[in-house]
CSV table of C-alpha atoms in Angstrom, one decimal:
chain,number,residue,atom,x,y,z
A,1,UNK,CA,0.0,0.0,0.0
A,2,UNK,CA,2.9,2.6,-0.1
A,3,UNK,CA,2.6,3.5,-4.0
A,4,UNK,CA,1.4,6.9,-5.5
A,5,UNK,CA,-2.1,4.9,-6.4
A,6,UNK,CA,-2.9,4.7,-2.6
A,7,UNK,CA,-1.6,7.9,-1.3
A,8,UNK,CA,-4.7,9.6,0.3
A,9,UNK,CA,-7.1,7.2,0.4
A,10,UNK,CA,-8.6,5.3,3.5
A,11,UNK,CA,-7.3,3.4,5.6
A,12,UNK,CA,-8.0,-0.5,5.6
A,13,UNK,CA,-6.3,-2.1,8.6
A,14,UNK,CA,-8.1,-3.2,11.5
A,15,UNK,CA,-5.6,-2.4,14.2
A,16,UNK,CA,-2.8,0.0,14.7
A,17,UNK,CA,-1.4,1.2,11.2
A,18,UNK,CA,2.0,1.4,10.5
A,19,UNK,CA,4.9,2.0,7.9
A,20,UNK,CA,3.0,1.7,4.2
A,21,UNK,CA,-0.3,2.8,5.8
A,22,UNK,CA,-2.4,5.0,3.5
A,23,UNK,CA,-2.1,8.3,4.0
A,24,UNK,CA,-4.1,11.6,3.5
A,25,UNK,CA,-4.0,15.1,3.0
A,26,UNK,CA,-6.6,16.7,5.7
A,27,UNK,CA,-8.9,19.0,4.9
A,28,UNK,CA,-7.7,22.5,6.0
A,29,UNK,CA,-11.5,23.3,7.3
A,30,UNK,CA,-14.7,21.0,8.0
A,31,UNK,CA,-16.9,19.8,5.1
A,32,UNK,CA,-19.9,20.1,7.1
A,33,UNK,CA,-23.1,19.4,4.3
A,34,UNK,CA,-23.7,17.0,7.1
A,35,UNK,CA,-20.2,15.9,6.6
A,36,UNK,CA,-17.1,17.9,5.4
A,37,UNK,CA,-15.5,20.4,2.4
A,38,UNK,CA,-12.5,23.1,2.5
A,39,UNK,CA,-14.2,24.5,6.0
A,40,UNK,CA,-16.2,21.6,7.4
A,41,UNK,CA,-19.7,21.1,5.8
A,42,UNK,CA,-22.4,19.1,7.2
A,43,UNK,CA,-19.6,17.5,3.5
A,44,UNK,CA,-13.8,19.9,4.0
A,45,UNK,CA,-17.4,23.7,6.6
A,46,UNK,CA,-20.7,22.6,7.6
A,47,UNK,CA,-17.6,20.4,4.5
A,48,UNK,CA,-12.9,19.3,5.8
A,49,UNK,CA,-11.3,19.2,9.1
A,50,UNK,CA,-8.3,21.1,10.9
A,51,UNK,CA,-7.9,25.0,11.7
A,52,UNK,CA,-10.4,27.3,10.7
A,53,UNK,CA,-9.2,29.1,7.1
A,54,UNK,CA,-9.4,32.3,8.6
A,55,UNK,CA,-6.0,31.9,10.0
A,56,UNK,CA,-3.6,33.9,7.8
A,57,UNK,CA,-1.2,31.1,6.0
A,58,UNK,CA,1.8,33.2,6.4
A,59,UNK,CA,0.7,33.0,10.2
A,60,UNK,CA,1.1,29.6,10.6
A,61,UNK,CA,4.0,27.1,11.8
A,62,UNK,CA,5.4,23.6,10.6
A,63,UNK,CA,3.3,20.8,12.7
A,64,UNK,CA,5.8,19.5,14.8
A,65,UNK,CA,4.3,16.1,15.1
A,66,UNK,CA,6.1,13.2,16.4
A,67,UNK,CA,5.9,9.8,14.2
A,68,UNK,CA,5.5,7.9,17.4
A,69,UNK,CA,2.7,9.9,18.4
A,70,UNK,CA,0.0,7.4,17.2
A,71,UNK,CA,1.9,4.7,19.5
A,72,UNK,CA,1.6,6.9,22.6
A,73,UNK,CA,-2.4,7.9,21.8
A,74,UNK,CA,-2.8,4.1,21.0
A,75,UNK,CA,-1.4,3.4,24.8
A,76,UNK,CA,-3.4,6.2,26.3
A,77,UNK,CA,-6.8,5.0,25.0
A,78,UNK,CA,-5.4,1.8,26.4
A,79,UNK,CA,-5.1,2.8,29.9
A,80,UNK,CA,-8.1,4.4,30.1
A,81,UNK,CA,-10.3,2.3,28.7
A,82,UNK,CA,-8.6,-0.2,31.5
A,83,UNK,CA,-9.4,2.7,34.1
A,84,UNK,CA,-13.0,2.8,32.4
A,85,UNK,CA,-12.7,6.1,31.0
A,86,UNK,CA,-13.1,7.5,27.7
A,87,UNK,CA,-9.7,6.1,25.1
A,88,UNK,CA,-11.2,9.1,22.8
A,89,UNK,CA,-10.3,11.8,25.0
A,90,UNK,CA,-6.9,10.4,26.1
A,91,UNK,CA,-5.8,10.0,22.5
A,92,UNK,CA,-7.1,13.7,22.0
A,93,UNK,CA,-5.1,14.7,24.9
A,94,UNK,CA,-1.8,12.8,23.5
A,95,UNK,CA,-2.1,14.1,20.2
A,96,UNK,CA,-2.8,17.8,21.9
A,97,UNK,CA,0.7,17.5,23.7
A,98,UNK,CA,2.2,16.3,20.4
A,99,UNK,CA,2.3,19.8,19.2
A,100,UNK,CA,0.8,18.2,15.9
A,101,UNK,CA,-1.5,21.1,14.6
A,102,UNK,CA,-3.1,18.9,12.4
A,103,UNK,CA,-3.5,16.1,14.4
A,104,UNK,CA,-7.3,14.8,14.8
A,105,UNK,CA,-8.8,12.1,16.8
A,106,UNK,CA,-12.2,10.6,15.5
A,107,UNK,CA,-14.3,8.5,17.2
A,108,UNK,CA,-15.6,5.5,14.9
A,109,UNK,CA,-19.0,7.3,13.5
A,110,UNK,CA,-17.2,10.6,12.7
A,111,UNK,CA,-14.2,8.3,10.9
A,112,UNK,CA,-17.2,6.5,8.8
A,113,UNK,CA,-19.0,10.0,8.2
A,114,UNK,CA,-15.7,11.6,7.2
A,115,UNK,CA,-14.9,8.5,4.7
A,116,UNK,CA,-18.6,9.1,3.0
A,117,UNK,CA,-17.6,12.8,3.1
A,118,UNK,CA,-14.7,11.9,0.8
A,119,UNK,CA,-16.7,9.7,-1.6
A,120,UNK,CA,-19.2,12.4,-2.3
A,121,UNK,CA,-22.4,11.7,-0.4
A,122,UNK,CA,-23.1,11.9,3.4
A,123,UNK,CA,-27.0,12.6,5.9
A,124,UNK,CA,-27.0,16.4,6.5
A,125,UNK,CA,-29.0,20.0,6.0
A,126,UNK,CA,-26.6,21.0,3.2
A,127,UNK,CA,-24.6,23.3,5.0
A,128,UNK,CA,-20.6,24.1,4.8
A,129,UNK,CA,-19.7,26.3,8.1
A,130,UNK,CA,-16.4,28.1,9.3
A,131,UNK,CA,-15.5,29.0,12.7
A,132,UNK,CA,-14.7,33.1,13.0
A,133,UNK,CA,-11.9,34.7,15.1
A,134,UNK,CA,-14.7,35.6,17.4
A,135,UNK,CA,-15.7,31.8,17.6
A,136,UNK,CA,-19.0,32.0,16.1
A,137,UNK,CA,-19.9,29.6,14.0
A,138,UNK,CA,-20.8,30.9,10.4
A,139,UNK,CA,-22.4,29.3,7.4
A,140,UNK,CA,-19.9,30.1,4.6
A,141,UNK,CA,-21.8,27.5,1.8
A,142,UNK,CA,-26.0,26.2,1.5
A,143,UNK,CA,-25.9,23.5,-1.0
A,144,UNK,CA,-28.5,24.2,-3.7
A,145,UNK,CA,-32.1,22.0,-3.3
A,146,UNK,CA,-30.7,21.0,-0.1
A,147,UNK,CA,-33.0,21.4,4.0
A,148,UNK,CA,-30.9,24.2,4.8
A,149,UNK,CA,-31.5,26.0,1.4
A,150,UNK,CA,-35.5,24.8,1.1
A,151,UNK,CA,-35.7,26.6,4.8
A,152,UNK,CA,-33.9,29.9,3.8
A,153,UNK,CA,-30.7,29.7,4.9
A,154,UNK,CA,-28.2,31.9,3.4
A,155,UNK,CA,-24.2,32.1,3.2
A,156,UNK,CA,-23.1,34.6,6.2
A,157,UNK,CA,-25.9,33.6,8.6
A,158,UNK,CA,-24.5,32.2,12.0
A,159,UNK,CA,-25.4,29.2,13.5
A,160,UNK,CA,-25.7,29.6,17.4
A,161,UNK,CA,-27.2,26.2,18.4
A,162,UNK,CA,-28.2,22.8,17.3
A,163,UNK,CA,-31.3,20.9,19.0
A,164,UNK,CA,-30.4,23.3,22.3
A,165,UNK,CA,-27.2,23.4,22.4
A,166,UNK,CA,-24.7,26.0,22.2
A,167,UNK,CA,-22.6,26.1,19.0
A,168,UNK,CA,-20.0,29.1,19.7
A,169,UNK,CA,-16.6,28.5,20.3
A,170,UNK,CA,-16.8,24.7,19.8
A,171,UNK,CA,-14.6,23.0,17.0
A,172,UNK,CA,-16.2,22.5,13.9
A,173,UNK,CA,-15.8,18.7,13.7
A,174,UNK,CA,-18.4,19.2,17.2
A,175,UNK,CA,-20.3,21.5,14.8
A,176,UNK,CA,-20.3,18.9,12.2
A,177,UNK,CA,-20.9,16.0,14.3
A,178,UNK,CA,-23.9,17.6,15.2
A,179,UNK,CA,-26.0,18.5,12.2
A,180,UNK,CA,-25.4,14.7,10.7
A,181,UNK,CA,-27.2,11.9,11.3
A,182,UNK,CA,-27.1,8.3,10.5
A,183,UNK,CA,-30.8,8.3,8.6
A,184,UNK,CA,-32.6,11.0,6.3
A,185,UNK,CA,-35.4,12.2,7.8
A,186,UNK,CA,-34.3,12.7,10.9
A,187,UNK,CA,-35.4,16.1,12.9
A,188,UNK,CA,-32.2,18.7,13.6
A,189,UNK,CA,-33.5,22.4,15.1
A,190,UNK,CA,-31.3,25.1,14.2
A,191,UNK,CA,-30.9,28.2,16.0
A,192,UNK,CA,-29.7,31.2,13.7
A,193,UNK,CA,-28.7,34.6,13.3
A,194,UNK,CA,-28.7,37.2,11.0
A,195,UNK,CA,-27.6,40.4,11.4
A,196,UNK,CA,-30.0,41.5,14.6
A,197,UNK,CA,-32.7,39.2,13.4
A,198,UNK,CA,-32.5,34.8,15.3
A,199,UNK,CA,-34.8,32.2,14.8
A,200,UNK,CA,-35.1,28.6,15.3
A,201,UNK,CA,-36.0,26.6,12.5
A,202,UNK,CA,-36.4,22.2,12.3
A,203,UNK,CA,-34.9,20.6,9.5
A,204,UNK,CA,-35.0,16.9,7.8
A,205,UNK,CA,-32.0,15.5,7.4
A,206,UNK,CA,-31.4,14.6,3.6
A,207,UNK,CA,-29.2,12.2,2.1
A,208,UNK,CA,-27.5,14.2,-0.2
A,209,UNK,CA,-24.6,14.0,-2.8
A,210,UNK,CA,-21.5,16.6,-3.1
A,211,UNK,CA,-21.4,17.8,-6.7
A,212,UNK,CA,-17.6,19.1,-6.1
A,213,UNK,CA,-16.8,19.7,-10.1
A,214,UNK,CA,-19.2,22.2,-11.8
A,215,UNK,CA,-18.5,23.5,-14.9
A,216,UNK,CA,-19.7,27.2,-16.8
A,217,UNK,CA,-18.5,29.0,-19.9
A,218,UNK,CA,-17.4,32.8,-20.4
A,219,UNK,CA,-18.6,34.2,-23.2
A,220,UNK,CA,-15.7,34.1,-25.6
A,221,UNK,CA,-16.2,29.8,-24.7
A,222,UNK,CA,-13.5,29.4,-22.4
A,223,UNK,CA,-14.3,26.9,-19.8
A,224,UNK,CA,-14.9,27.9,-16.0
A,225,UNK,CA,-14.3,24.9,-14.0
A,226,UNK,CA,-15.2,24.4,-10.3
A,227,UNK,CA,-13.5,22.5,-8.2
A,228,UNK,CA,-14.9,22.7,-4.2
A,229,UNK,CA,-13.1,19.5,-3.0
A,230,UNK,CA,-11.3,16.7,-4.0
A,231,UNK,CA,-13.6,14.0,-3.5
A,232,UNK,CA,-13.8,10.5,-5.0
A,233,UNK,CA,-14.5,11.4,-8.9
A,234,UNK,CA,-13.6,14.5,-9.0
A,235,UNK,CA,-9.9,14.4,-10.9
A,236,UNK,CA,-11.7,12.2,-13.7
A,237,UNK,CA,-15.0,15.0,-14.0
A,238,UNK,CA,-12.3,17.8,-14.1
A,239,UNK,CA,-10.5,15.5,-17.2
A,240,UNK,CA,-13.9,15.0,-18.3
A,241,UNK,CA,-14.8,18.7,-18.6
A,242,UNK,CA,-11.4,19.6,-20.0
A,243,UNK,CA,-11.8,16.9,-22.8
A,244,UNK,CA,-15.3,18.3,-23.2
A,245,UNK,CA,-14.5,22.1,-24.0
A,246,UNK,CA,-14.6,23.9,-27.8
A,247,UNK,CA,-11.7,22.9,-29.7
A,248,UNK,CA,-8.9,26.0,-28.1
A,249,UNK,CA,-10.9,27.4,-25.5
A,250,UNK,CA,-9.1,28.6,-22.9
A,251,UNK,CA,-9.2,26.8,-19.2
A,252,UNK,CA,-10.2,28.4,-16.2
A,253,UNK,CA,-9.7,26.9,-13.2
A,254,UNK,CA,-11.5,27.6,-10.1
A,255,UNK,CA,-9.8,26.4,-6.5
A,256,UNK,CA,-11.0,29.0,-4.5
A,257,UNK,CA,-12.2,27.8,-1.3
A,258,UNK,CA,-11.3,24.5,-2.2
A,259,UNK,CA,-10.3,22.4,1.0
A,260,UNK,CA,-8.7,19.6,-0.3
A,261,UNK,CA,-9.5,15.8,0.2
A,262,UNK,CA,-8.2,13.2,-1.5
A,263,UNK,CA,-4.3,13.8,-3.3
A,264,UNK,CA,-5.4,10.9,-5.9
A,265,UNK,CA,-7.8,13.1,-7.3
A,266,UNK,CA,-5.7,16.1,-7.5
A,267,UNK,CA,-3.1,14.3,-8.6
A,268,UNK,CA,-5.7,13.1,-12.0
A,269,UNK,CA,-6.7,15.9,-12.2
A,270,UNK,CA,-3.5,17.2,-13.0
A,271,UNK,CA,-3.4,14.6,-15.8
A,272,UNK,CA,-6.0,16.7,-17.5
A,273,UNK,CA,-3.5,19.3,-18.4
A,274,UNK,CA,0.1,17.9,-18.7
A,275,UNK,CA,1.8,15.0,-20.3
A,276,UNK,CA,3.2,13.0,-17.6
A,277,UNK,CA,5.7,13.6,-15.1
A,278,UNK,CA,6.0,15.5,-11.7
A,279,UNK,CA,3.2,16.2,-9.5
A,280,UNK,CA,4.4,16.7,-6.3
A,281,UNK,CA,6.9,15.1,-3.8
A,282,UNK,CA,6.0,14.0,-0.5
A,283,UNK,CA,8.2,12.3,2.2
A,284,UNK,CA,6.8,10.0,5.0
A,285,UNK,CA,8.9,9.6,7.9
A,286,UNK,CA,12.1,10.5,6.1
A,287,UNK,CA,11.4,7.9,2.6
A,288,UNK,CA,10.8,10.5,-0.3
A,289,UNK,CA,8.3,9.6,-2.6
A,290,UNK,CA,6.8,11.4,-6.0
A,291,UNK,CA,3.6,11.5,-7.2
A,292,UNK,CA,3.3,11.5,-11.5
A,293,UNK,CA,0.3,12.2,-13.6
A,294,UNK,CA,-0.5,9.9,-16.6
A,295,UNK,CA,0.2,10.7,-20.1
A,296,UNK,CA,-1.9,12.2,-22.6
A,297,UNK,CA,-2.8,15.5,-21.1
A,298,UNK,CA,-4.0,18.2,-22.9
A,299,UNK,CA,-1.3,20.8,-23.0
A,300,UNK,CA,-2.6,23.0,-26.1
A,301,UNK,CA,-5.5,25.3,-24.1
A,302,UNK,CA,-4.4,28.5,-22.1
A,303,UNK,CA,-5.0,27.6,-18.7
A,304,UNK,CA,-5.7,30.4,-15.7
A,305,UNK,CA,-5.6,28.9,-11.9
A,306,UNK,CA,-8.0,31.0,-9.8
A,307,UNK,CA,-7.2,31.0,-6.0
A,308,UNK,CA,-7.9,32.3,-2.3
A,309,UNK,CA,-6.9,32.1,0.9
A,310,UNK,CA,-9.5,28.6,1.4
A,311,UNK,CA,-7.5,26.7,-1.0
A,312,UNK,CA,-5.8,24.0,1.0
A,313,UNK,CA,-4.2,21.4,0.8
A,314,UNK,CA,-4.6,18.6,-2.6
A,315,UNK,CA,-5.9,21.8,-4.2
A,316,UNK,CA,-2.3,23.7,-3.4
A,317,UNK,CA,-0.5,20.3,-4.6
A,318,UNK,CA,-2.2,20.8,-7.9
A,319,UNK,CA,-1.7,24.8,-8.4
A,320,UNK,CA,2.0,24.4,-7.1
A,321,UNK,CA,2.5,21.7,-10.2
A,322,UNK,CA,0.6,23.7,-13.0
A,323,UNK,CA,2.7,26.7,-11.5
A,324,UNK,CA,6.3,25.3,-11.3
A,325,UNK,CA,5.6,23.5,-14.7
A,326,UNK,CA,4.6,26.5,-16.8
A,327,UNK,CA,1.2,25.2,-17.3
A,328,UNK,CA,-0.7,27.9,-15.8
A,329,UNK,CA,-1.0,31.5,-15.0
A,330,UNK,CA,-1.9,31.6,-11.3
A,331,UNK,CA,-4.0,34.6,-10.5
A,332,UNK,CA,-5.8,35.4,-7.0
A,333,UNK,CA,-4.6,35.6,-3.2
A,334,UNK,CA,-2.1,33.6,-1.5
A,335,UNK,CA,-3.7,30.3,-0.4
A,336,UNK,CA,-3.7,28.7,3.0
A,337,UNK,CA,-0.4,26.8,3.6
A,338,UNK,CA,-1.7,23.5,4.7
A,339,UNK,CA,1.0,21.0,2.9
A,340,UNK,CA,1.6,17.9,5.6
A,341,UNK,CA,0.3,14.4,5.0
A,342,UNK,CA,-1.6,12.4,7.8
A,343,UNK,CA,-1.6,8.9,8.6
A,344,UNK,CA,-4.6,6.9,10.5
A,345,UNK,CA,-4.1,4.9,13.2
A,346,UNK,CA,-6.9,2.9,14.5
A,347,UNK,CA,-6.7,3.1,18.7
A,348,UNK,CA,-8.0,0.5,21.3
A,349,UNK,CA,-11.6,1.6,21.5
A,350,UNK,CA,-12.0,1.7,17.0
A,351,UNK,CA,-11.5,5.6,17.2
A,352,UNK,CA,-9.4,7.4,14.7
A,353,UNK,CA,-6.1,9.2,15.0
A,354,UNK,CA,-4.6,11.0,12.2
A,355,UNK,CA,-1.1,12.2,12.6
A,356,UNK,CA,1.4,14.3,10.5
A,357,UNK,CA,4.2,11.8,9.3
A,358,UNK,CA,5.6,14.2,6.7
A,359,UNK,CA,4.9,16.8,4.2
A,360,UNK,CA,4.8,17.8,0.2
A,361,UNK,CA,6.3,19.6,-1.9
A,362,UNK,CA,6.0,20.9,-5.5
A,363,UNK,CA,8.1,19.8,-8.7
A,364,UNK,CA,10.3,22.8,-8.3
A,365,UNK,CA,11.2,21.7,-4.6
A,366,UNK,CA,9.3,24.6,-2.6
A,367,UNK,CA,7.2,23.4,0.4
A,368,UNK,CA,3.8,24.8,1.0
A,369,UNK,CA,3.5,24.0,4.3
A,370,UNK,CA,2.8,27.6,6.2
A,371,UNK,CA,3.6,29.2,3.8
A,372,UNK,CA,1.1,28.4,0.7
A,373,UNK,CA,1.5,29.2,-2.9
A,374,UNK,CA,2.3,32.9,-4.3
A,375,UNK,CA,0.4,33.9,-7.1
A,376,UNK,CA,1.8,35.4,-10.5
A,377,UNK,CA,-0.8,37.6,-10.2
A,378,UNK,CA,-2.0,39.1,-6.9
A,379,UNK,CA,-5.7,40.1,-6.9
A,380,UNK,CA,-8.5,40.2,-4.0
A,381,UNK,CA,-11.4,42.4,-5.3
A,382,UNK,CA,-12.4,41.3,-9.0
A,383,UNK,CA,-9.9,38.8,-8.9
A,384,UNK,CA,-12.6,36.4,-11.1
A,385,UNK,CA,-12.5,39.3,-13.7
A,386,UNK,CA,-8.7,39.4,-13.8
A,387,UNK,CA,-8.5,36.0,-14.3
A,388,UNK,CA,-10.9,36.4,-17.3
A,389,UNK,CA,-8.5,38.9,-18.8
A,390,UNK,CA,-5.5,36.9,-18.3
A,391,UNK,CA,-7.2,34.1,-19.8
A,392,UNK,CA,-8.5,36.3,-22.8
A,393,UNK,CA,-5.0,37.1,-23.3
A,394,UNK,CA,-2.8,34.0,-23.4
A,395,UNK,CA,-2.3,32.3,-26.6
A,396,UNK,CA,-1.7,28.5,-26.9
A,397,UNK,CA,1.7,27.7,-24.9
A,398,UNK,CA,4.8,26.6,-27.0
């Protein structure tokens, strides 16, 4: 299991994972679309999973994770699960003293809800959510047709509680936890905010399905293209789209708010758009490894790489590459630095912990990990219609 074709998928072992384990690339933010997406939705907000993306990236530090980390969470669950206490909350409490900012303990539903999250379906309301500096919990995404959206809830409103309880200041992997459920149809009351104006409002939980890739035109035919996450399918519907386009139209390509997920799917989507050759780098534990896209790319279109400060993680692995290869003009914000690969260990008591074992870097060498990737062209406001210039004005590349 230690080849390129299993990097970032899940994890299959029934007891404590070790050396050749699959690995992953978290989510910089909860997919919360009653399961996780790029902040957690209730699909990486409401979702992905880690720090909240409105940390700056050039704020943050190198996790400083120990590799034998998951041994000493695996013994604490042990002991107090012999003590009859919770092995959950010990391995959250190893993993805290690690100094392993991206370290995450799960207990066996939230590990099952964040696998579904990855494959592109999950029980929620439709909501992504972000935590704010201030702790309150905001909804940064309503997926279209979904609970949330049928009952009028709207990006920007804050969520405050869920069935009674208190939202503010808690992690949103709690947040997330809390709007899913195990069966559509199943009650959730929402308490909400916006501006002076709260209400409470009871949803149905829906089984719903994260459309990650969606894809637009500009009017000259150039190709918008969507990516939200990196879940299972995506890489091939970005190829798909590309393949699809008018014969020399142009390629835009749009990671902002992206989260992550799964580096497979980065990695083919990346096939769309070169001919082979180097993807990324990545080292586990010391053991450097590569990642390589498949042949057959198309590399006549203009391409134009639209990013923010919420792209994270697989979606920096895939700008950094079309970047340090000359593929693609990069126009945007800096994104959010979150470049470290995570290995699952399953504890005592079949909770989850994922721990930093290493970290990626693009073709060119340069590591992204707090410190993100520089655009060629830096633009906030009306960075969209920048990107539509560039685009207009690139010719094929030689």
């Amino acid at each position: 299991m230690s080849g390129p074709d299993r990097f970032v998928d899940r994890f299959s072992r029934p007891r404590r994972i070790r050396r050749g384990a699959t690995l992953t690339l978290v989510f910089a933010s909860v997919l919360a679309t009653g399961a996780a997406t790029g902040s957690w939705s209730d699909a990486a907000d409401e979702g992905p999973k880690t720090s909240p993306p409105s940390v700056r990236s050039d704020a943050l530090r190198p996790p400083e994770g120990d590799a034998d980390t998951a041994d000493e969470a695996a013994d604490a669950a042990a002991e107090a699960m012999a003590d009859g206490k919770s092995g959950k909350k010990a391995a959250e409490d190893a993993v805290s003293r690690s100094g392993d900012r991206w370290g995450s303990v799960y207990s066996q539903g939230e590990y099952k809800e964040f696998e579904q999250a990855l494959d592109g379906a999950y029980t929620g309301v439709g909501l992504w959510t972000r935590r704010a500096a201030d702790g309150r919990i905001e909804v940064s995404r309503v997926q279209k047709g979904g609970p949330a959206a049928k009952a009028g809830v709207r990006e920007g409103d804050r969520l405050h509680s869920i069935d009674g309880e208190h939202v503010t200041g808690r992690p949103v992997t709690e947040v997330v936890a809390l709007l899913r459920g195990d069966r559509a149809g199943t009650p959730v009351v929402l308490g909400m905010e916006r501006g002076t104006r709260a209400w409470s409002r009871t949803l149905r939980r829906a089984r719903l399905s994260t459309d990650s890739v969606t894809v637009g035109a500009l009017q000259d035919g150039a190709a918008v293209i969507k990516v939200d996450a990196f879940t299972k399918g995506s890489g091939e519907a970005v190829r798909t789209a590309v393949r699809d386009a008018p014969k020399g139209a142009g390629i835009l390509l749009d990671l902002r708010g992206n989260s992550g997920g799964l580096v497979t799917e980065a990695v083919t989507a990346a096939s769309a758009l070169v001919d082979g050759g180097l993807v990324a780098t990545y080292d586990v534990r010391g053991e450097q490894k590569a990642l390589h896209a498949e042949r057959g790319g198309d590399t006549a279109r203009p391409v134009v790489v639209l990013v923010d400060g919420g792209t994270m993680s697989a979606a920096e692995l895939l700008t950094g590459a079309l970047q340090d290869r000359g593929r693609a003009v990069v126009v945007g914000s800096r994104t959010f630095g979150k470049g470290s690969v995570q290995m699952p260990s399953r504890l005592p008591d079949g909770s989850v912990a994922e721990l930093t074992v290493g970290h990626y870097r693009t073709p060119a060498g340069r590591a992204v990990d707090g410190r993100g990737i520089t655009p060629d062209l830096e633009a906030e406001d009306g960075a969209e219609g920048r990107a539509e210039t560039v685009l207009t004005g690139l010719g094929p590349p030689s």
